[in-house]
Amino acid sequence: MVKISPSILAADFSKLGEQCEMVLDAGADMLHIDVMDGHFVPNISLGIPVLESLHNSLSNAFYDVHLMITDPLKYIEPFAKAGANLITFHLEADSPVQQTIDAIHQAGCKAAVSIKPNTPAQDVFPWLDQLEMVLVMSVEPGFGGQAFMESALDKIAQIRAKAQQMGLNQLMIQVDGGVNPTTAAACVKAGADVLVAGSAVFRAAQPKQAVADLRGQEA
Ligand code: DX5
Ligand code: ZN
């Protein structure tokens, strides 16, 4: 079944714990933690202490950490210690890819690489057999609430086809940015199986309905 990972960037930070509990109760499979350093992307969001607090109070949740930072390698260990279960870093960041994947695995987390809209799908192919997930950005990273870029669909399909050709049937493909009940179906059809949705879940009048709609199911 398709997994839903609500991005906490769209939450009301004055009641973050309650809001995360709400989306988990609504059927979300994990929590997407968008970390921005004001350097890799033109925005600053949140970091290690926030993840640590969430993990302390909601210890059973699965933390899907999306690092939009210039030097991910430097921060793998502290994010893992703070409670990350899966760590995604950008292929366009400055850290050596192999070392960063190894550091994530050594820290006991699942590893994922993300590509921005202008990075071709082929750029992740050399790393596919070492990754648990690939994240295809369907907006320019940095801000929530942007419109979905259709160009992500082709990239998802190319990565899914390559993974199948390599026998990597367990590889997850995540899509992030502008995913809502209208754009979700095409993502799944292209081969995505983890949908990140910020606004579409946290700002929904009925989060349970929103999660079900994203999955293309009845609530
Ligand atoms: C963008 C972030 C996304 C974003 C998604 O840089 O990586 O996770 O918050 O938000 P929506 O679903 O509102 O586009
Ligand atoms: Zn994200």
PDB file of C-alpha atoms in Angstrom, residues 106-203:
ATOM      1  CA  GLN A 106      26.317   2.965  10.105  1.00  0.00           C
ATOM      2  CA  ALA A 107      24.071   5.169  12.214  1.00  0.00           C
ATOM      3  CA  GLY A 108      21.364   2.496  11.907  1.00  0.00           C
ATOM      4  CA  CYS A 109      19.042   4.419   9.564  1.00  0.00           C
ATOM      5  CA  LYS A 110      17.598   3.765   6.134  1.00  0.00           C
ATOM      6  CA  ALA A 111      19.284   5.867   3.439  1.00  0.00           C
ATOM      7  CA  ALA A 112      17.739   7.906   0.650  1.00  0.00           C
ATOM      8  CA  VAL A 113      19.027  10.313  -1.966  1.00  0.00           C
ATOM      9  CA  SER A 114      16.926  13.164  -3.324  1.00  0.00           C
ATOM     10  CA  ILE A 115      17.070  14.965  -6.637  1.00  0.00           C
ATOM     11  CA  LYS A 116      15.830  18.490  -7.367  1.00  0.00           C
ATOM     12  CA  PRO A 117      13.617  19.218 -10.403  1.00  0.00           C
ATOM     13  CA  ASN A 118      16.556  20.018 -12.696  1.00  0.00           C
ATOM     14  CA  THR A 119      18.596  16.919 -11.855  1.00  0.00           C
ATOM     15  CA  PRO A 120      18.072  14.020 -14.271  1.00  0.00           C
ATOM     16  CA  ALA A 121      16.812  10.682 -12.952  1.00  0.00           C
ATOM     17  CA  GLN A 122      19.887   8.924 -14.330  1.00  0.00           C
ATOM     18  CA  ASP A 123      22.097  10.698 -11.785  1.00  0.00           C
ATOM     19  CA  VAL A 124      20.812   8.430  -8.989  1.00  0.00           C
ATOM     20  CA  PHE A 125      21.249   5.177 -10.939  1.00  0.00           C
ATOM     21  CA  PRO A 126      24.823   4.504  -9.710  1.00  0.00           C
ATOM     22  CA  TRP A 127      23.579   4.494  -6.090  1.00  0.00           C
ATOM     23  CA  LEU A 128      20.285   2.637  -6.453  1.00  0.00           C
ATOM     24  CA  ASP A 129      21.450  -0.720  -5.139  1.00  0.00           C
ATOM     25  CA  GLN A 130      22.681   0.866  -1.903  1.00  0.00           C
ATOM     26  CA  LEU A 131      19.573   2.893  -1.125  1.00  0.00           C
ATOM     27  CA  GLU A 132      16.324   2.083   0.598  1.00  0.00           C
ATOM     28  CA  MET A 133      14.589   5.058  -1.058  1.00  0.00           C
ATOM     29  CA  VAL A 134      14.907   7.751  -3.712  1.00  0.00           C
ATOM     30  CA  LEU A 135      13.132  11.078  -3.233  1.00  0.00           C
ATOM     31  CA  VAL A 136      12.042  12.869  -6.398  1.00  0.00           C
ATOM     32  CA  MET A 137      11.308  16.537  -5.707  1.00  0.00           C
ATOM     33  CA  SER A 138       8.230  17.812  -7.504  1.00  0.00           C
ATOM     34  CA  VAL A 139       8.910  21.434  -6.477  1.00  0.00           C
ATOM     35  CA  GLU A 140      12.110  23.410  -5.958  1.00  0.00           C
ATOM     36  CA  PRO A 141      13.003  22.596  -2.352  1.00  0.00           C
ATOM     37  CA  GLY A 142      12.698  25.393   0.190  1.00  0.00           C
ATOM     38  CA  PHE A 143       9.033  26.099   0.728  1.00  0.00           C
ATOM     39  CA  GLY A 144       5.790  24.272   1.323  1.00  0.00           C
ATOM     40  CA  GLY A 145       2.599  25.052  -0.580  1.00  0.00           C
ATOM     41  CA  GLN A 146       4.056  25.185  -4.112  1.00  0.00           C
ATOM     42  CA  ALA A 147       2.445  23.764  -7.250  1.00  0.00           C
ATOM     43  CA  PHE A 148       3.298  20.209  -8.338  1.00  0.00           C
ATOM     44  CA  MET A 149       5.708  19.982 -11.300  1.00  0.00           C
ATOM     45  CA  GLU A 150       4.552  17.351 -13.797  1.00  0.00           C
ATOM     46  CA  SER A 151       8.142  16.755 -14.888  1.00  0.00           C
ATOM     47  CA  ALA A 152       8.613  14.670 -11.720  1.00  0.00           C
ATOM     48  CA  LEU A 153       6.357  11.936 -13.121  1.00  0.00           C
ATOM     49  CA  ASP A 154       8.685  10.928 -15.904  1.00  0.00           C
ATOM     50  CA  LYS A 155      11.610  10.822 -13.499  1.00  0.00           C
ATOM     51  CA  ILE A 156       9.698   8.599 -11.078  1.00  0.00           C
ATOM     52  CA  ALA A 157       8.865   6.236 -13.942  1.00  0.00           C
ATOM     53  CA  GLN A 158      12.489   6.145 -15.121  1.00  0.00           C
ATOM     54  CA  ILE A 159      13.764   5.321 -11.636  1.00  0.00           C
ATOM     55  CA  ARG A 160      11.089   2.662 -11.099  1.00  0.00           C
ATOM     56  CA  ALA A 161      11.943   1.066 -14.453  1.00  0.00           C
ATOM     57  CA  LYS A 162      15.662   1.041 -13.672  1.00  0.00           C
ATOM     58  CA  ALA A 163      15.050  -0.414 -10.198  1.00  0.00           C
ATOM     59  CA  GLN A 164      12.924  -3.185 -11.685  1.00  0.00           C
ATOM     60  CA  GLN A 165      15.567  -3.894 -14.286  1.00  0.00           C
ATOM     61  CA  MET A 166      18.137  -4.195 -11.472  1.00  0.00           C
ATOM     62  CA  GLY A 167      15.856  -6.460  -9.436  1.00  0.00           C
ATOM     63  CA  LEU A 168      15.477  -3.847  -6.678  1.00  0.00           C
ATOM     64  CA  ASN A 169      11.862  -4.538  -5.898  1.00  0.00           C
ATOM     65  CA  GLN A 170      12.076  -3.154  -2.365  1.00  0.00           C
ATOM     66  CA  LEU A 171      13.298   0.304  -3.394  1.00  0.00           C
ATOM     67  CA  MET A 172      10.878   2.977  -2.243  1.00  0.00           C
ATOM     68  CA  ILE A 173      10.290   6.033  -4.397  1.00  0.00           C
ATOM     69  CA  GLN A 174       9.077   9.105  -2.581  1.00  0.00           C
ATOM     70  CA  VAL A 175       7.657  12.224  -4.174  1.00  0.00           C
ATOM     71  CA  ASP A 176       7.632  15.572  -2.370  1.00  0.00           C
ATOM     72  CA  GLY A 177       6.055  18.925  -3.194  1.00  0.00           C
ATOM     73  CA  GLY A 178       2.553  19.878  -4.242  1.00  0.00           C
ATOM     74  CA  VAL A 179       1.214  16.379  -3.658  1.00  0.00           C
ATOM     75  CA  ASN A 180      -2.527  16.450  -2.987  1.00  0.00           C
ATOM     76  CA  PRO A 181      -5.473  14.144  -3.729  1.00  0.00           C
ATOM     77  CA  THR A 182      -5.503  15.440  -7.327  1.00  0.00           C
ATOM     78  CA  THR A 183      -1.795  14.960  -8.125  1.00  0.00           C
ATOM     79  CA  ALA A 184      -1.269  11.808  -6.004  1.00  0.00           C
ATOM     80  CA  ALA A 185      -2.797   9.293  -8.414  1.00  0.00           C
ATOM     81  CA  ALA A 186      -0.404  10.153 -11.251  1.00  0.00           C
ATOM     82  CA  CYS A 187       2.564   9.820  -8.865  1.00  0.00           C
ATOM     83  CA  VAL A 188       1.464   6.354  -7.809  1.00  0.00           C
ATOM     84  CA  LYS A 189       0.799   5.371 -11.402  1.00  0.00           C
ATOM     85  CA  ALA A 190       4.333   6.466 -12.322  1.00  0.00           C
ATOM     86  CA  GLY A 191       5.771   4.241  -9.591  1.00  0.00           C
ATOM     87  CA  ALA A 192       5.947   6.303  -6.388  1.00  0.00           C
ATOM     88  CA  ASP A 193       5.011   4.496  -3.186  1.00  0.00           C
ATOM     89  CA  VAL A 194       5.682   7.128  -0.522  1.00  0.00           C
ATOM     90  CA  LEU A 195       3.798  10.415  -0.851  1.00  0.00           C
ATOM     91  CA  VAL A 196       4.909  13.471   1.116  1.00  0.00           C
ATOM     92  CA  ALA A 197       2.111  15.954   1.697  1.00  0.00           C
ATOM     93  CA  GLY A 198       2.321  19.021   3.874  1.00  0.00           C
ATOM     94  CA  SER A 199      -0.560  21.388   3.207  1.00  0.00           C
ATOM     95  CA  ALA A 200      -2.821  18.607   1.909  1.00  0.00           C
ATOM     96  CA  VAL A 201      -2.802  16.862   5.296  1.00  0.00           C
ATOM     97  CA  PHE A 202      -1.995  19.394   8.042  1.00  0.00           C
ATOM     98  CA  ARG A 203      -4.262  22.081   6.580  1.00  0.00           C
TER      99      ARG A 203
END
